[in-house]
CSV table of C-alpha atoms in Angstrom, one decimal:
chain,number,residue,atom,x,y,z
A,1,MET,CA,116.1,117.5,79.8
A,2,ARG,CA,115.5,114.5,82.2
A,3,ASP,CA,117.1,111.8,81.2
A,4,ALA,CA,114.5,108.8,80.1
A,5,PRO,CA,113.8,106.2,83.3
A,6,LYS,CA,115.0,102.8,82.3
A,7,ALA,CA,112.2,100.2,81.0
A,8,PHE,CA,110.0,98.1,84.3
A,9,TRP,CA,111.4,94.4,84.1
A,10,SER,CA,108.8,92.4,82.3
A,11,PRO,CA,106.3,90.8,84.4
A,12,LEU,CA,107.5,87.1,83.7
A,13,ALA,CA,111.2,88.2,84.7
A,14,ALA,CA,110.6,90.4,87.7
A,15,GLY,CA,107.8,87.5,89.1
A,16,THR,CA,110.9,84.7,88.6
A,17,ALA,CA,113.3,87.2,91.1
A,18,LEU,CA,110.0,88.0,93.5
A,19,GLY,CA,109.8,83.5,93.2
A,20,LEU,CA,113.2,83.2,94.3
A,21,ALA,CA,113.7,86.3,96.6
A,22,LEU,CA,110.5,84.5,98.5
A,23,LEU,CA,111.9,81.1,98.2
A,24,LEU,CA,115.0,82.0,99.9
A,25,THR,CA,112.9,83.6,102.6
A,26,PHE,CA,111.3,80.3,103.1
A,27,VAL,CA,114.8,78.6,103.2
A,28,VAL,CA,116.7,81.3,105.5
A,29,THR,CA,113.9,82.3,108.1
A,30,GLY,CA,111.2,78.9,107.9
A,31,HIS,CA,108.1,81.8,106.9
A,32,GLY,CA,107.6,83.9,103.8
A,33,LEU,CA,108.2,87.4,103.1
A,34,GLY,CA,105.2,90.2,104.6
A,35,ALA,CA,104.9,94.0,105.1
A,36,SER,CA,101.1,94.6,107.0
A,37,GLY,CA,103.0,92.8,110.4
A,38,PHE,CA,105.6,95.8,110.5
A,39,VAL,CA,102.5,98.4,109.7
A,40,THR,CA,100.6,96.7,113.1
A,41,ARG,CA,103.9,96.8,115.1
A,42,PHE,CA,104.6,100.2,114.2
A,43,ALA,CA,100.3,101.3,115.6
A,44,ALA,CA,100.7,99.9,119.1
A,45,GLN,CA,103.8,101.7,119.1
A,46,ALA,CA,102.3,104.9,118.1
A,47,ASN,CA,99.2,104.3,120.4
A,48,ASP,CA,101.5,104.0,122.9
A,49,TRP,CA,103.1,107.1,122.4
A,50,VAL,CA,99.8,108.8,122.5
A,51,ALA,CA,98.0,106.7,124.9
A,52,PRO,CA,100.5,104.3,126.8
A,53,GLN,CA,97.6,102.7,129.5
A,54,ALA,CA,95.0,102.6,126.9
A,55,THR,CA,97.3,100.9,124.3
A,56,ALA,CA,98.6,98.6,127.6
A,57,ASP,CA,95.0,97.8,128.2
A,58,ASN,CA,94.1,97.3,124.7
A,59,SER,CA,93.2,93.5,123.6
A,60,TYR,CA,95.2,93.6,120.2
A,61,PHE,CA,98.0,95.8,121.2
A,62,GLY,CA,98.4,94.9,124.8
A,63,PRO,CA,99.9,91.4,123.9
A,64,PHE,CA,102.4,93.6,121.4
A,65,MET,CA,103.5,95.7,124.2
A,66,ALA,CA,103.7,93.4,126.9
A,67,ALA,CA,106.4,91.6,125.2
A,68,GLY,CA,108.7,94.4,125.0
A,69,SER,CA,109.7,96.8,122.2
A,70,PRO,CA,107.1,95.6,119.7
A,71,LEU,CA,109.3,97.0,116.9
A,72,LEU,CA,112.4,95.1,117.2
A,73,SER,CA,111.3,91.9,115.5
A,74,TRP,CA,112.2,90.7,111.9
A,75,ILE,CA,109.5,92.0,109.7
A,76,THR,CA,110.8,95.4,111.0
A,77,TRP,CA,114.3,94.6,109.4
A,78,GLU,CA,112.8,93.0,106.2
A,79,VAL,CA,110.5,96.4,105.9
A,80,VAL,CA,113.8,98.4,105.8
A,81,GLY,CA,115.5,96.4,103.2
A,82,VAL,CA,112.2,96.7,101.0
A,83,LEU,CA,113.0,100.6,101.2
A,84,ILE,CA,116.8,100.3,100.5
A,85,GLY,CA,116.2,97.9,97.7
A,86,ALA,CA,113.3,99.2,95.9
A,87,TRP,CA,115.2,102.9,96.4
A,88,LEU,CA,118.6,101.6,94.7
A,89,GLY,CA,116.5,99.8,92.4
A,90,ALA,CA,114.3,103.3,91.0
A,91,LYS,CA,117.6,105.1,91.8
A,92,GLY,CA,119.3,103.0,89.4
A,93,ALA,CA,117.1,102.7,86.7
A,94,GLY,CA,116.1,106.7,87.1
A,95,ARG,CA,112.5,105.9,88.2
A,96,ILE,CA,112.7,108.0,90.8
A,97,SER,CA,109.8,110.7,90.6
A,98,VAL,CA,109.0,112.8,93.8
A,99,LYS,CA,105.1,113.8,92.9
A,100,VAL,CA,101.5,113.0,93.8
A,101,GLU,CA,100.7,110.1,91.6
A,102,ARG,CA,96.8,110.6,90.2
A,103,GLY,CA,94.3,109.9,87.3
A,104,PRO,CA,94.6,112.7,84.7
A,105,ARG,CA,91.1,113.7,85.7
A,106,THR,CA,91.9,113.5,89.6
A,107,THR,CA,93.3,116.7,91.5
A,108,SER,CA,96.3,115.9,94.3
A,109,GLY,CA,94.0,117.1,96.8
A,110,ASN,CA,91.8,114.6,95.9
A,111,ARG,CA,94.1,111.9,95.3
A,112,LEU,CA,95.7,112.1,98.7
A,113,VAL,CA,92.3,111.8,100.5
A,114,TYR,CA,91.6,109.1,98.3
A,115,ALA,CA,95.0,108.1,99.6
A,116,LEU,CA,94.5,107.9,103.2
A,117,LEU,CA,90.6,106.5,103.0
A,118,GLY,CA,92.2,103.7,100.9
A,119,GLY,CA,95.2,103.1,103.7
A,120,ALA,CA,92.8,103.4,106.0
A,121,LEU,CA,90.3,100.3,104.7
A,122,VAL,CA,93.6,98.1,104.1
A,123,GLY,CA,95.2,98.8,107.3
A,124,PHE,CA,92.1,97.7,109.1
A,125,GLY,CA,91.3,94.3,106.3
A,126,ALA,CA,95.1,93.7,106.7
A,127,ARG,CA,94.3,93.0,110.6
A,128,LEU,CA,91.1,91.1,110.0
A,129,ALA,CA,92.5,89.2,107.5
A,130,ARG,CA,95.5,88.4,109.7
A,131,GLY,CA,97.9,89.4,106.6
A,132,CYS,CA,97.9,91.5,103.6
A,133,THR,CA,99.0,90.5,99.9
A,134,SER,CA,102.1,89.7,100.9
A,135,GLY,CA,102.1,87.6,103.8
A,136,LEU,CA,98.7,85.7,102.3
A,137,GLY,CA,98.5,86.2,99.3
A,138,LEU,CA,101.2,85.5,97.8
A,139,SER,CA,103.6,83.8,101.0
A,140,GLY,CA,101.0,82.0,101.4
A,141,SER,CA,99.6,80.7,98.1
A,142,ALA,CA,103.1,80.0,97.5
A,143,THR,CA,102.5,77.3,100.2
A,144,LEU,CA,99.6,76.4,98.8
A,145,ALA,CA,97.6,77.6,101.9
A,146,VAL,CA,94.0,77.8,101.3
A,147,ALA,CA,94.1,81.1,103.9
A,148,GLY,CA,96.0,82.2,100.9
A,149,PHE,CA,93.4,81.7,97.6
A,150,VAL,CA,90.5,82.5,99.8
A,151,PHE,CA,92.0,85.8,100.7
A,152,LEU,CA,93.2,86.1,96.7
A,153,ILE,CA,89.4,85.6,95.8
A,154,GLY,CA,88.5,88.5,98.0
A,155,PHE,CA,90.9,90.6,97.3
A,156,PHE,CA,90.3,90.6,93.7
A,157,ALA,CA,86.5,90.0,94.0
A,158,ALA,CA,86.1,93.4,95.3
A,159,GLY,CA,89.1,95.2,94.1
A,160,PHE,CA,87.4,94.7,90.5
A,161,ALA,CA,83.8,95.6,92.1
A,162,VAL,CA,85.1,98.8,93.8
A,163,SER,CA,87.3,100.3,90.7
A,164,MET,CA,84.7,100.1,88.7
A,165,MET,CA,82.2,102.1,90.5
A,166,MET,CA,85.0,104.4,90.8
A,167,ARG,CA,86.6,104.7,87.8
A,168,ARG,CA,87.2,108.6,87.5
A,169,ILE,CA,90.0,107.9,89.7
A,170,TRP,CA,92.6,106.5,88.0
A,171,GLN,CA,91.1,107.6,84.7
B,1,MET,CA,123.1,71.5,107.6
B,2,SER,CA,119.3,71.6,107.1
B,3,ILE,CA,117.0,73.8,106.2
B,4,PRO,CA,115.2,75.9,106.9
B,5,LEU,CA,117.8,77.5,108.6
B,6,TYR,CA,115.3,79.6,111.0
B,7,ASP,CA,117.2,82.3,111.3
B,8,SER,CA,114.8,85.4,112.0
B,9,GLY,CA,118.0,88.0,112.4
B,10,ILE,CA,118.9,91.4,111.2
B,11,ALA,CA,120.4,90.6,108.5
B,12,SER,CA,117.9,87.9,107.3
B,13,GLY,CA,115.5,90.7,107.5
B,14,LEU,CA,117.6,92.9,105.2
B,15,LEU,CA,118.6,90.5,102.8
B,16,SER,CA,114.7,89.2,102.2
B,17,GLY,CA,113.5,92.9,102.5
B,18,ILE,CA,116.3,94.5,99.8
B,19,LEU,CA,115.4,91.1,97.6
B,20,PHE,CA,111.6,91.9,97.4
B,21,GLY,CA,111.7,95.1,97.7
B,22,TYR,CA,114.1,95.7,94.4
B,23,ALA,CA,112.1,92.9,92.4
B,24,LEU,CA,108.8,94.6,93.2
B,25,GLU,CA,110.1,98.0,92.0
B,26,ALA,CA,111.4,96.4,89.0
B,27,ALA,CA,107.9,95.2,88.0
B,28,GLY,CA,107.1,98.4,88.2
B,29,PHE,CA,105.2,98.5,91.2
B,30,GLY,CA,106.4,102.0,93.3
B,31,SER,CA,103.4,103.2,91.0
B,32,PRO,CA,99.7,103.2,91.8
B,33,ARG,CA,98.1,103.4,88.4
B,34,LYS,CA,100.6,100.8,87.1
B,35,LEU,CA,98.9,98.8,90.3
B,36,THR,CA,95.5,99.9,89.8
B,37,GLY,CA,95.4,98.9,86.2
B,38,GLN,CA,95.1,95.7,86.9
B,39,PHE,CA,91.3,96.4,88.0
B,40,THR,CA,90.4,98.7,84.8
B,41,LEU,CA,91.7,95.5,82.7
B,42,ARG,CA,94.5,97.9,81.3
B,43,ASP,CA,98.0,96.6,83.0
B,44,PHE,CA,98.1,93.0,83.9
B,45,SER,CA,101.2,93.0,85.8
B,46,VAL,CA,99.7,92.6,89.5
B,47,PHE,CA,98.3,88.9,87.9
B,48,LYS,CA,101.4,88.3,86.2
B,49,VAL,CA,103.8,89.0,88.9
B,50,MET,CA,101.8,87.3,91.7
B,51,PHE,CA,101.4,83.9,89.6
B,52,THR,CA,104.8,83.7,88.5
B,53,ALA,CA,106.5,84.5,91.8
B,54,VAL,CA,103.8,81.4,93.7
B,55,ILE,CA,104.2,79.2,91.1
B,56,VAL,CA,108.1,79.6,91.0
B,57,CYS,CA,108.3,79.6,94.9
B,58,ALA,CA,105.6,76.8,95.4
B,59,VAL,CA,107.9,74.4,92.8
B,60,GLY,CA,110.8,75.3,94.5
B,61,LEU,CA,109.4,74.1,98.3
B,62,TYR,CA,108.0,71.4,96.4
B,63,VAL,CA,111.2,70.2,95.0
B,64,LEU,CA,113.2,70.9,98.4
B,65,ARG,CA,110.4,68.6,100.5
B,66,THR,CA,110.6,66.2,97.2
B,67,MET,CA,114.3,65.3,96.9
B,68,GLY,CA,114.0,65.1,101.4
B,69,TRP,CA,115.9,68.4,102.1
B,70,MET,CA,113.3,69.8,103.5
B,71,GLY,CA,110.7,68.5,106.0
B,72,PRO,CA,106.9,68.3,105.4
B,73,ALA,CA,105.5,70.6,107.9
B,74,ALA,CA,108.9,72.3,107.7
B,75,VAL,CA,107.6,76.0,106.7
B,76,PHE,CA,105.0,78.2,108.3
B,77,VAL,CA,101.3,77.6,106.3
B,78,PRO,CA,98.6,80.3,107.7
B,79,THR,CA,95.6,78.7,108.9
B,80,LEU,CA,92.1,80.0,107.1
B,81,PHE,CA,89.9,81.6,109.7
B,82,PHE,CA,86.8,81.6,106.3
B,83,TRP,CA,85.4,84.9,107.5
B,84,ALA,CA,87.9,87.0,108.6
B,85,ILE,CA,90.2,86.2,105.4
B,86,LEU,CA,87.8,86.6,102.9
B,87,LEU,CA,86.7,90.1,104.6
B,88,GLY,CA,90.3,91.2,104.9
B,89,GLY,CA,91.1,90.1,101.2
B,90,VAL,CA,87.5,92.5,100.6
B,91,PHE,CA,88.7,95.5,102.3
B,92,ILE,CA,92.3,94.9,101.3
B,93,GLY,CA,91.0,94.6,97.1
B,94,ALA,CA,88.9,98.1,97.9
B,95,GLY,CA,91.1,99.7,99.6
B,96,PHE,CA,94.0,99.1,96.7
B,97,ALA,CA,91.1,100.6,94.6
B,98,VAL,CA,90.6,103.3,96.1
B,99,GLY,CA,94.0,104.2,97.4
B,100,GLY,CA,96.2,102.4,95.1
B,101,TYR,CA,98.5,100.5,96.8
B,102,CYS,CA,99.0,97.5,99.0
B,103,PRO,CA,100.8,97.7,102.7
B,104,GLY,CA,104.1,96.0,100.8
B,105,THR,CA,103.4,98.1,97.6
B,106,SER,CA,103.2,101.5,99.4
B,107,VAL,CA,106.8,101.0,101.0
B,108,VAL,CA,108.4,100.6,97.1
B,109,GLY,CA,105.8,103.8,96.6
B,110,VAL,CA,107.4,105.8,99.4
B,111,ALA,CA,111.2,104.6,98.3
B,112,SER,CA,110.2,105.8,94.9
B,113,GLY,CA,109.6,109.4,96.0
B,114,ARG,CA,105.3,109.0,95.8
B,115,ILE,CA,104.3,111.0,97.8
B,116,ASP,CA,100.8,109.8,97.7
B,117,ALA,CA,102.4,106.5,99.4
B,118,VAL,CA,103.6,108.5,102.6
B,119,VAL,CA,99.7,109.8,102.9
B,120,PHE,CA,98.4,106.2,102.4
B,121,ALA,CA,101.3,104.5,104.8
B,122,ILE,CA,99.3,107.2,107.6
B,123,GLY,CA,95.9,105.4,106.5
B,124,MET,CA,97.1,101.9,107.0
B,125,VAL,CA,98.4,103.1,110.7
B,126,LEU,CA,94.9,104.5,111.2
B,127,GLY,CA,93.1,101.3,109.7
B,128,THR,CA,95.2,99.2,112.0
B,129,SER,CA,94.6,101.6,115.3
B,130,VAL,CA,90.7,101.3,114.7
B,131,PHE,CA,90.7,98.1,114.3
B,132,ALA,CA,92.8,97.1,118.1
B,133,TRP,CA,90.1,99.3,119.4
B,134,VAL,CA,87.3,97.7,117.9
B,135,PHE,CA,88.2,94.2,118.2
B,136,ASP,CA,86.4,93.3,121.3
B,137,PRO,CA,83.3,93.6,120.1
B,138,ILE,CA,84.4,92.0,116.7
B,139,LYS,CA,86.3,88.8,118.0
B,140,ASP,CA,83.5,86.2,117.2
B,141,PHE,CA,83.6,87.1,113.5
B,142,TYR,CA,87.5,87.3,113.7
B,143,LEU,CA,87.4,83.5,114.8
B,144,ALA,CA,84.6,82.2,112.7
B,145,GLY,CA,84.9,79.5,110.4
B,146,GLN,CA,88.6,78.3,111.4
B,147,GLY,CA,89.4,75.5,108.8
B,148,PRO,CA,91.9,72.7,109.6
B,149,THR,CA,95.4,73.8,110.8
B,150,ALA,CA,98.1,74.8,108.4
B,151,GLN,CA,95.4,73.2,105.6
B,152,THR,CA,96.6,73.6,102.1
B,153,LEU,CA,94.8,73.1,98.4
B,154,PRO,CA,96.3,69.5,98.2
B,155,GLN,CA,94.8,68.4,101.6
B,156,LEU,CA,91.5,70.1,100.6
B,157,PHE,CA,91.0,68.4,97.1
B,158,GLY,CA,92.8,65.3,98.1
B,159,LEU,CA,95.2,65.0,95.0
B,160,PRO,CA,98.7,64.9,94.8
B,161,GLU,CA,100.7,68.8,94.7
B,162,TRP,CA,101.9,68.4,91.7
B,163,VAL,CA,98.4,68.2,90.1
B,164,ILE,CA,97.5,71.7,91.8
B,165,LEU,CA,101.0,72.9,91.1
B,166,LEU,CA,99.8,71.9,87.0
B,167,ALA,CA,96.7,73.4,87.7
B,168,LEU,CA,97.8,76.7,88.8
B,169,ILE,CA,100.8,76.8,86.3
B,170,ILE,CA,97.8,76.7,83.1
B,171,ILE,CA,95.8,79.6,85.1
B,172,ALA,CA,98.6,81.3,85.1
B,173,ALA,CA,99.1,80.3,81.4
B,174,VAL,CA,95.5,81.4,80.6
B,175,GLY,CA,95.6,84.5,82.5
B,176,PHE,CA,98.7,85.4,80.7
B,177,ARG,CA,97.7,85.5,76.9
B,178,LEU,CA,93.8,86.7,77.8
B,179,GLY,CA,95.6,89.5,79.7
B,180,THR,CA,98.4,90.1,77.5
B,181,ILE,CA,95.1,90.7,75.3
B,182,LEU,CA,93.3,92.9,77.8
B,183,GLU,CA,96.0,95.2,78.4
B,184,ARG,CA,96.9,96.0,74.8
B,185,SER,CA,93.3,96.6,73.4
B,186,ARG,CA,93.2,99.2,76.6
B,187,GLY,CA,96.3,100.9,75.2
B,188,GLY,CA,98.7,99.2,78.0
B,189,PRO,CA,100.5,98.1,79.9
B,190,PHE,CA,102.2,101.3,81.8
B,191,THR,CA,105.9,102.4,81.4
B,192,ALA,CA,108.1,103.5,83.5
B,193,GLU,CA,108.4,106.7,81.4
B,194,GLU,CA,104.5,107.4,81.5
B,195,VAL,CA,104.1,106.5,85.5
B,196,CYS,CA,107.6,108.7,86.2
B,197,ALA,CA,106.7,111.9,84.3
B,198,PRO,CA,106.3,114.4,85.8
B,199,ASP,CA,102.4,115.6,86.6
B,200,ASP,CA,102.0,118.1,83.6
B,201,GLU,CA,103.7,115.4,81.2
B,202,ALA,CA,101.6,112.6,82.9
B,203,ASP,CA,98.6,114.2,82.0
B,204,GLU,CA,99.2,115.5,78.5
B,205,PHE,CA,100.2,111.5,78.1
B,206,ALA,CA,97.1,110.7,79.2
B,207,LEU,CA,95.4,112.9,77.3
B,208,THR,CA,97.3,111.8,73.8
B,209,SER,CA,96.7,108.0,74.5
B,210,ALA,CA,93.1,108.6,75.5
B,211,SER,CA,92.8,110.8,72.3
B,212,ALA,CA,94.4,108.1,70.2
B,213,ASP,CA,92.0,105.3,72.0
B,214,ALA,CA,89.2,107.5,70.3
B,215,ARG,CA,90.7,107.8,67.1
B,216,GLY,CA,91.6,104.2,67.1
């Protein structure tokens, strides 16, 4: 018999902890938290492994490659930290669950296809927006940047619209 | 000693990341069902956690500046490129509703053992690569609608910063109340027990709660 996982923190408690972590990041580094910046650097590196010349010539990835190892950056260490912090939290609270998480009416195979498709949309969108939910939505909005709130309007509007069209995935 | 320290070294990255990951996991954001529950109105955690964090940090930065401990333009403020940022937000909202995560929460999903989060991350690398390969033809769109450098809401509306902060707090309070009513009427929010259960039990959970909904 498994031990029951510990309850999640209340949104107010978790949000306060997240806000303080973000404030500390601003105080230490002068900028906020992020995530998609790492994906960009990883993608540049991955493209370089497959097609080095074409990647160096590419107008978006090229500058990352020209600057040296794209993965040697603060954002890489931050994402490694996220993995460690989330794993410590999940482990300590008995919340690690190795599975394909899906809605009850979706098969695991379909869920993985949706995950790949959704990931591709998010990867493309984050480059278009110059940031993601962490970098623009959270960190940008915490500086009261207009850019952060414009991002959040697009994010929530599309989230509700697409979710209504595709209820079956999760319900 | 003046702040910010402008330290972007390895230790600083690891520290920020560990706290960030720990808080996101504690909020339940390693679970794609909890995350997407926001858009089916069954779980308002995304709105509640995000707004709380934005307000806590924004008030903190305001206090640091007001006390004179930090200069007016000391931290990075992103600049608006209206069309690309709006459409980028649309793509991320759509991808989140379909795929179950955003970039940061997918890392938390991986750390919590979710195989779908690993596949989502592979999708992000592919999507990012597609963007890079079509960057030249869409560059004009990417740069369209540029706003004033590092513009903030107080500058946009010509209001003092405390008024904007107060307005955000009021919006958050209304959202919290409304969200709690909506999520309860839909059998939410998702609990750790529900989202961490192995697949067969997860289906049981969903079906019992669905039939409970039908009865209630």
